[in-house]
């Protein structure tokens, strides 16, 4: 499949707040979900995405 859920190394923030901050600070829009074992980001691999897009997301998440 082209979609994956990746567990975030963050435990205390609300998903909506994180999504808003990623958009406001980095212009990145990704779904973030709170599940019983933590927060997860859903990424999608599409033809127009490049590896640098995923690296940029990882860097933005580490900055939170």
PDB file of N, CA, C and O in Angstrom, residues 36-64:
ATOM      1  N   UNK A  36      -4.267   4.380  21.398  1.00  0.00           N
ATOM      2  CA  UNK A  36      -4.024   4.006  22.790  1.00  0.00           C
ATOM      3  C   UNK A  36      -2.549   3.981  23.174  1.00  0.00           C
ATOM      4  O   UNK A  36      -2.202   4.202  24.326  1.00  0.00           O
ATOM      5  N   UNK A  37      -1.676   3.737  22.209  1.00  0.00           N
ATOM      6  CA  UNK A  37      -0.250   3.634  22.532  1.00  0.00           C
ATOM      7  C   UNK A  37       0.560   4.851  22.096  1.00  0.00           C
ATOM      8  O   UNK A  37       1.773   4.804  22.056  1.00  0.00           O
ATOM      9  N   UNK A  38      -0.098   5.959  21.742  1.00  0.00           N
ATOM     10  CA  UNK A  38       0.634   7.170  21.409  1.00  0.00           C
ATOM     11  C   UNK A  38       0.070   7.910  20.211  1.00  0.00           C
ATOM     12  O   UNK A  38      -1.050   7.656  19.779  1.00  0.00           O
ATOM     13  N   UNK A  39       0.869   8.816  19.689  1.00  0.00           N
ATOM     14  CA  UNK A  39       0.486   9.607  18.530  1.00  0.00           C
ATOM     15  C   UNK A  39       1.109   9.011  17.267  1.00  0.00           C
ATOM     16  O   UNK A  39       2.254   8.573  17.276  1.00  0.00           O
ATOM     17  N   UNK A  40       0.319   9.045  16.202  1.00  0.00           N
ATOM     18  CA  UNK A  40       0.754   8.474  14.934  1.00  0.00           C
ATOM     19  C   UNK A  40       0.499   9.468  13.812  1.00  0.00           C
ATOM     20  O   UNK A  40      -0.519  10.165  13.810  1.00  0.00           O
ATOM     21  N   UNK A  41       1.411   9.540  12.859  1.00  0.00           N
ATOM     22  CA  UNK A  41       1.247  10.360  11.662  1.00  0.00           C
ATOM     23  C   UNK A  41       1.001   9.417  10.489  1.00  0.00           C
ATOM     24  O   UNK A  41       1.596   8.342  10.415  1.00  0.00           O
ATOM     25  N   UNK A  42       0.065   9.810   9.613  1.00  0.00           N
ATOM     26  CA  UNK A  42      -0.222   8.989   8.438  1.00  0.00           C
ATOM     27  C   UNK A  42       0.435   9.645   7.229  1.00  0.00           C
ATOM     28  O   UNK A  42       0.106  10.771   6.874  1.00  0.00           O
ATOM     29  N   UNK A  43       1.356   8.933   6.629  1.00  0.00           N
ATOM     30  CA  UNK A  43       2.018   9.452   5.436  1.00  0.00           C
ATOM     31  C   UNK A  43       1.574   8.644   4.224  1.00  0.00           C
ATOM     32  O   UNK A  43       1.174   7.490   4.342  1.00  0.00           O
ATOM     33  N   UNK A  44       1.641   9.281   3.080  1.00  0.00           N
ATOM     34  CA  UNK A  44       1.204   8.663   1.845  1.00  0.00           C
ATOM     35  C   UNK A  44       2.306   8.803   0.804  1.00  0.00           C
ATOM     36  O   UNK A  44       2.826   9.898   0.592  1.00  0.00           O
ATOM     37  N   UNK A  45       2.645   7.712   0.183  1.00  0.00           N
ATOM     38  CA  UNK A  45       3.640   7.736  -0.895  1.00  0.00           C
ATOM     39  C   UNK A  45       2.900   7.914  -2.215  1.00  0.00           C
ATOM     40  O   UNK A  45       2.082   7.083  -2.592  1.00  0.00           O
ATOM     41  N   UNK A  46       3.174   9.020  -2.863  1.00  0.00           N
ATOM     42  CA  UNK A  46       2.555   9.322  -4.149  1.00  0.00           C
ATOM     43  C   UNK A  46       3.639   9.595  -5.180  1.00  0.00           C
ATOM     44  O   UNK A  46       4.780   9.912  -4.821  1.00  0.00           O
ATOM     45  N   UNK A  47       3.289   9.526  -6.414  1.00  0.00           N
ATOM     46  CA  UNK A  47       4.240   9.731  -7.502  1.00  0.00           C
ATOM     47  C   UNK A  47       4.932  11.087  -7.402  1.00  0.00           C
ATOM     48  O   UNK A  47       6.115  11.221  -7.687  1.00  0.00           O
ATOM     49  N   UNK A  48       4.206  12.095  -6.959  1.00  0.00           N
ATOM     50  CA  UNK A  48       4.766  13.450  -6.896  1.00  0.00           C
ATOM     51  C   UNK A  48       5.578  13.722  -5.632  1.00  0.00           C
ATOM     52  O   UNK A  48       6.200  14.768  -5.519  1.00  0.00           O
ATOM     53  N   UNK A  49       5.577  12.815  -4.653  1.00  0.00           N
ATOM     54  CA  UNK A  49       6.390  12.983  -3.444  1.00  0.00           C
ATOM     55  C   UNK A  49       7.819  12.546  -3.711  1.00  0.00           C
ATOM     56  O   UNK A  49       8.059  11.622  -4.490  1.00  0.00           O
ATOM     57  N   UNK A  50       8.738  13.219  -3.041  1.00  0.00           N
ATOM     58  CA  UNK A  50      10.151  12.864  -3.141  1.00  0.00           C
ATOM     59  C   UNK A  50      10.685  12.565  -1.749  1.00  0.00           C
ATOM     60  O   UNK A  50      10.087  12.951  -0.749  1.00  0.00           O
ATOM     61  N   UNK A  51      11.821  11.900  -1.678  1.00  0.00           N
ATOM     62  CA  UNK A  51      12.415  11.567  -0.380  1.00  0.00           C
ATOM     63  C   UNK A  51      12.628  12.816   0.474  1.00  0.00           C
ATOM     64  O   UNK A  51      12.466  12.774   1.689  1.00  0.00           O
ATOM     65  N   UNK A  52      12.974  13.919  -0.155  1.00  0.00           N
ATOM     66  CA  UNK A  52      13.171  15.157   0.598  1.00  0.00           C
ATOM     67  C   UNK A  52      11.892  15.614   1.299  1.00  0.00           C
ATOM     68  O   UNK A  52      11.961  16.260   2.347  1.00  0.00           O
ATOM     69  N   UNK A  53      10.727  15.285   0.772  1.00  0.00           N
ATOM     70  CA  UNK A  53       9.464  15.619   1.438  1.00  0.00           C
ATOM     71  C   UNK A  53       9.354  14.882   2.777  1.00  0.00           C
ATOM     72  O   UNK A  53       8.937  15.461   3.783  1.00  0.00           O
ATOM     73  N   UNK A  54       9.752  13.631   2.794  1.00  0.00           N
ATOM     74  CA  UNK A  54       9.680  12.841   4.023  1.00  0.00           C
ATOM     75  C   UNK A  54      10.764  13.280   5.005  1.00  0.00           C
ATOM     76  O   UNK A  54      10.539  13.302   6.216  1.00  0.00           O
ATOM     77  N   UNK A  55      11.920  13.631   4.495  1.00  0.00           N
ATOM     78  CA  UNK A  55      12.985  14.157   5.362  1.00  0.00           C
ATOM     79  C   UNK A  55      12.560  15.472   5.997  1.00  0.00           C
ATOM     80  O   UNK A  55      12.819  15.716   7.175  1.00  0.00           O
ATOM     81  N   UNK A  56      11.912  16.317   5.226  1.00  0.00           N
ATOM     82  CA  UNK A  56      11.422  17.599   5.739  1.00  0.00           C
ATOM     83  C   UNK A  56      10.387  17.378   6.840  1.00  0.00           C
ATOM     84  O   UNK A  56      10.389  18.057   7.861  1.00  0.00           O
ATOM     85  N   UNK A  57       9.495  16.411   6.658  1.00  0.00           N
ATOM     86  CA  UNK A  57       8.510  16.079   7.685  1.00  0.00           C
ATOM     87  C   UNK A  57       9.213  15.602   8.944  1.00  0.00           C
ATOM     88  O   UNK A  57       8.890  16.034  10.059  1.00  0.00           O
ATOM     89  N   UNK A  58      10.195  14.717   8.810  1.00  0.00           N
ATOM     90  CA  UNK A  58      10.918  14.196   9.977  1.00  0.00           C
ATOM     91  C   UNK A  58      11.623  15.329  10.719  1.00  0.00           C
ATOM     92  O   UNK A  58      11.582  15.395  11.960  1.00  0.00           O
ATOM     93  N   UNK A  59      12.251  16.236   9.994  1.00  0.00           N
ATOM     94  CA  UNK A  59      12.934  17.368  10.614  1.00  0.00           C
ATOM     95  C   UNK A  59      11.930  18.257  11.343  1.00  0.00           C
ATOM     96  O   UNK A  59      12.185  18.698  12.466  1.00  0.00           O
ATOM     97  N   UNK A  60      10.793  18.507  10.733  1.00  0.00           N
ATOM     98  CA  UNK A  60       9.762  19.339  11.363  1.00  0.00           C
ATOM     99  C   UNK A  60       9.233  18.694  12.636  1.00  0.00           C
ATOM    100  O   UNK A  60       9.054  19.368  13.657  1.00  0.00           O
ATOM    101  N   UNK A  61       9.015  17.393  12.613  1.00  0.00           N
ATOM    102  CA  UNK A  61       8.517  16.697  13.808  1.00  0.00           C
ATOM    103  C   UNK A  61       9.549  16.741  14.921  1.00  0.00           C
ATOM    104  O   UNK A  61       9.216  16.974  16.081  1.00  0.00           O
ATOM    105  N   UNK A  62      10.819  16.570  14.575  1.00  0.00           N
ATOM    106  CA  UNK A  62      11.861  16.641  15.602  1.00  0.00           C
ATOM    107  C   UNK A  62      11.959  18.028  16.235  1.00  0.00           C
ATOM    108  O   UNK A  62      12.396  18.161  17.365  1.00  0.00           O
ATOM    109  N   UNK A  63      11.527  19.060  15.508  1.00  0.00           N
ATOM    110  CA  UNK A  63      11.603  20.420  16.032  1.00  0.00           C
ATOM    111  C   UNK A  63      10.456  20.756  16.983  1.00  0.00           C
ATOM    112  O   UNK A  63      10.477  21.811  17.615  1.00  0.00           O
ATOM    113  N   UNK A  64       9.453  19.903  17.048  1.00  0.00           N
ATOM    114  CA  UNK A  64       8.282  20.185  17.905  1.00  0.00           C
ATOM    115  C   UNK A  64       8.603  20.034  19.375  1.00  0.00           C
ATOM    116  O   UNK A  64       9.342  19.261  19.814  1.00  0.00           O
TER     117      UNK A  64
END
